[in-house]
């Protein structure tokens, strides 16, 4: 039928976009390791990535984000966390599932306050590949008022207007019904 052809064409288009501009699973594992201070498995590490500076964190503290340390480093400060995610997405986009995981990491980072987390959600909105499923990211926030505030700010940024209209602060299932596994624990 015509609807099936259109749907299949959309799926193929999304898959092509994911292959072309989405953050790879391996790169995302590396990013999670940087953000949490956990060292990724040796076979998971990407030795070079054009979108991330493995040098200084940019905060002037001399912290080397790509250093080979014998022990896991402490989790990044709030500013380092936000800058790292921003820098990583300069030339690539996150899948919604990756954006949910990043939002959960932000929620678990004690250096980020509620204002930082709401601003971070806007960053994720701008760098997410398929915004039609962004409700899953919003559902990480427990309070309906927070989701309402974020939706209003997303609609004000004039990016992805059609997708923004799909968002709702009245989420009935936390996490949108997906199994996100065990909660993230920062060291």
Coordinates of C-alpha atoms in Angstrom, one line a residue:
X1 CA 0.0 0.0 0.0
X2 CA 1.0 3.7 -0.4
X3 CA 1.3 4.2 3.4
X4 CA 3.7 1.2 3.7
X5 CA 5.9 2.7 0.9
X6 CA 6.0 6.1 2.5
X7 CA 6.8 4.6 5.9
X8 CA 9.5 2.4 4.4
X9 CA 11.0 5.3 2.6
X10 CA 11.1 7.3 5.9
X11 CA 12.8 4.4 7.7
X12 CA 15.4 4.1 5.0
X13 CA 16.0 7.9 5.1
X14 CA 16.5 7.8 8.8
X15 CA 18.8 4.9 8.6
X16 CA 20.9 6.7 6.0
X17 CA 21.1 9.8 8.2
X18 CA 22.1 7.6 11.2
X19 CA 24.9 6.0 9.2
X20 CA 26.1 9.4 8.0
X21 CA 25.8 11.7 11.0
X22 CA 24.9 9.8 14.2
X23 CA 27.4 9.1 17.0
X24 CA 28.6 5.5 16.6
X25 CA 28.1 3.0 19.5
X26 CA 31.8 2.9 20.0
X27 CA 32.2 6.6 20.2
X28 CA 29.3 6.9 22.5
X29 CA 30.8 4.3 24.9
X30 CA 34.0 6.5 24.9
X31 CA 31.9 9.6 25.6
X32 CA 30.1 7.8 28.5
X33 CA 33.5 6.8 29.9
X34 CA 34.7 10.4 29.8
X35 CA 31.5 11.7 31.4
X36 CA 31.4 9.2 34.2
X37 CA 35.1 8.9 34.9
X38 CA 35.0 5.2 34.1
X39 CA 37.6 3.8 31.8
X40 CA 36.0 2.0 28.7
X41 CA 37.1 -1.5 27.8
X42 CA 40.3 -1.4 25.6
X43 CA 38.5 -2.8 22.6
X44 CA 35.8 -0.1 22.9
X45 CA 38.1 2.9 22.7
X46 CA 38.3 4.8 19.5
X47 CA 41.9 5.9 19.1
X48 CA 41.1 9.0 17.1
X49 CA 37.9 11.0 16.6
X50 CA 37.7 14.2 14.6
X51 CA 35.0 15.7 16.8
X52 CA 36.5 15.4 20.3
X53 CA 39.6 17.1 21.6
X54 CA 41.4 14.6 23.7
X55 CA 43.6 17.3 25.2
X56 CA 42.6 19.8 27.8
X57 CA 39.1 20.0 29.0
X58 CA 39.1 23.7 28.1
X59 CA 38.5 24.7 31.7
X60 CA 42.1 25.8 32.4
X61 CA 42.5 23.2 35.2
X62 CA 45.0 21.1 33.3
X63 CA 42.8 18.1 33.4
X64 CA 43.6 15.8 30.4
X65 CA 40.3 14.2 29.2
X66 CA 42.2 11.6 27.1
X67 CA 44.9 10.7 29.6
X68 CA 45.6 7.0 30.1
X69 CA 45.1 6.7 33.9
X70 CA 45.6 3.6 36.0
X71 CA 42.5 4.5 38.0
X72 CA 39.2 6.0 36.9
X73 CA 39.1 9.8 37.2
X74 CA 36.5 11.7 39.1
X75 CA 33.3 12.6 37.2
X76 CA 33.5 15.8 35.3
X77 CA 32.4 19.1 36.8
X78 CA 29.1 20.4 35.5
X79 CA 30.8 22.8 33.1
X80 CA 33.2 20.1 31.8
X81 CA 30.3 17.7 31.4
X82 CA 28.3 20.2 29.3
X83 CA 31.3 21.4 27.2
X84 CA 32.3 17.8 26.5
X85 CA 28.8 16.8 25.2
X86 CA 28.6 20.1 23.2
X87 CA 32.0 19.5 21.6
X88 CA 31.2 15.8 20.8
X89 CA 28.1 16.8 18.9
X90 CA 29.7 19.6 16.8
X91 CA 29.7 17.5 13.6
X92 CA 27.4 14.6 14.6
X93 CA 24.0 14.0 16.1
X94 CA 22.8 11.8 19.0
X95 CA 20.1 9.1 18.6
X96 CA 17.2 9.6 21.0
X97 CA 18.3 6.5 23.0
X98 CA 21.8 8.2 23.4
X99 CA 20.1 11.4 24.4
X100 CA 18.1 9.6 27.1
X101 CA 21.3 8.1 28.4
X102 CA 23.1 11.5 28.4
X103 CA 20.1 13.1 30.2
X104 CA 20.3 10.4 32.9
X105 CA 24.0 11.0 33.3
X106 CA 23.2 14.8 33.7
X107 CA 20.6 14.0 36.3
X108 CA 23.2 11.9 38.2
X109 CA 25.9 14.5 38.1
X110 CA 25.8 16.4 41.4
X111 CA 27.6 19.4 39.8
X112 CA 24.6 20.2 37.6
X113 CA 21.6 22.0 39.1
X114 CA 18.1 21.9 37.8
X115 CA 18.7 25.0 35.6
X116 CA 21.8 23.4 34.1
X117 CA 19.8 20.2 33.4
X118 CA 17.0 22.1 31.7
X119 CA 19.5 24.0 29.5
X120 CA 21.2 20.7 28.8
X121 CA 17.9 19.4 27.5
X122 CA 17.8 22.2 24.9
X123 CA 21.3 21.2 23.9
X124 CA 20.1 17.7 23.4
X125 CA 17.1 18.9 21.4
X126 CA 19.4 20.8 19.0
X127 CA 21.7 17.8 18.5
X128 CA 19.2 14.9 18.4
X129 CA 18.7 13.1 15.1
X130 CA 15.1 12.2 15.4
X131 CA 13.2 14.8 17.5
X132 CA 9.9 13.1 16.9
X133 CA 10.9 10.7 19.7
X134 CA 12.3 13.3 22.0
X135 CA 9.5 12.7 24.5
X136 CA 11.6 9.9 25.9
X137 CA 14.3 12.4 26.9
X138 CA 11.6 14.6 28.6
X139 CA 10.3 11.7 30.5
X140 CA 13.6 11.5 32.4
X141 CA 12.3 14.5 34.3
X142 CA 9.9 13.4 37.1
X143 CA 8.0 16.7 37.5
X144 CA 5.4 17.7 35.0
X145 CA 6.2 21.3 35.7
X146 CA 9.8 20.8 34.6
X147 CA 8.7 19.1 31.4
X148 CA 6.2 21.9 30.7
X149 CA 9.0 24.5 31.2
X150 CA 11.3 22.6 28.9
X151 CA 8.7 22.2 26.2
X152 CA 8.0 26.0 26.2
X153 CA 11.7 26.7 25.9
X154 CA 12.0 24.2 23.0
X155 CA 9.1 25.8 21.2
X156 CA 10.8 29.2 21.7
X157 CA 14.1 28.1 20.1
X158 CA 12.3 27.6 16.6
X159 CA 14.1 24.4 15.8
X160 CA 12.0 21.4 14.9
X161 CA 8.6 23.1 15.2
X162 CA 6.6 20.1 14.0
X163 CA 8.4 17.7 16.4
X164 CA 8.1 20.2 19.2
X165 CA 4.3 20.0 18.8
X166 CA 4.4 16.3 19.6
X167 CA 5.8 16.9 23.1
X168 CA 3.6 16.6 26.1
X169 CA 4.2 17.4 29.8
X170 CA 1.6 14.8 30.8
X171 CA 3.7 11.7 30.5
X172 CA 2.0 8.6 31.9
X173 CA 5.0 6.3 31.9
X174 CA 8.4 7.5 33.2
X175 CA 11.0 6.9 30.6
X176 CA 8.4 6.5 27.9
X177 CA 8.0 2.8 28.6
X178 CA 11.5 1.9 27.5
X179 CA 13.8 -0.2 29.8
X180 CA 16.8 2.0 30.5
X181 CA 18.5 -0.7 32.6
X182 CA 20.2 0.0 35.8
X183 CA 20.6 3.6 37.1
X184 CA 23.9 5.3 36.4
X185 CA 26.2 5.6 39.3
X186 CA 28.9 8.2 39.4
X187 CA 32.1 7.6 41.4

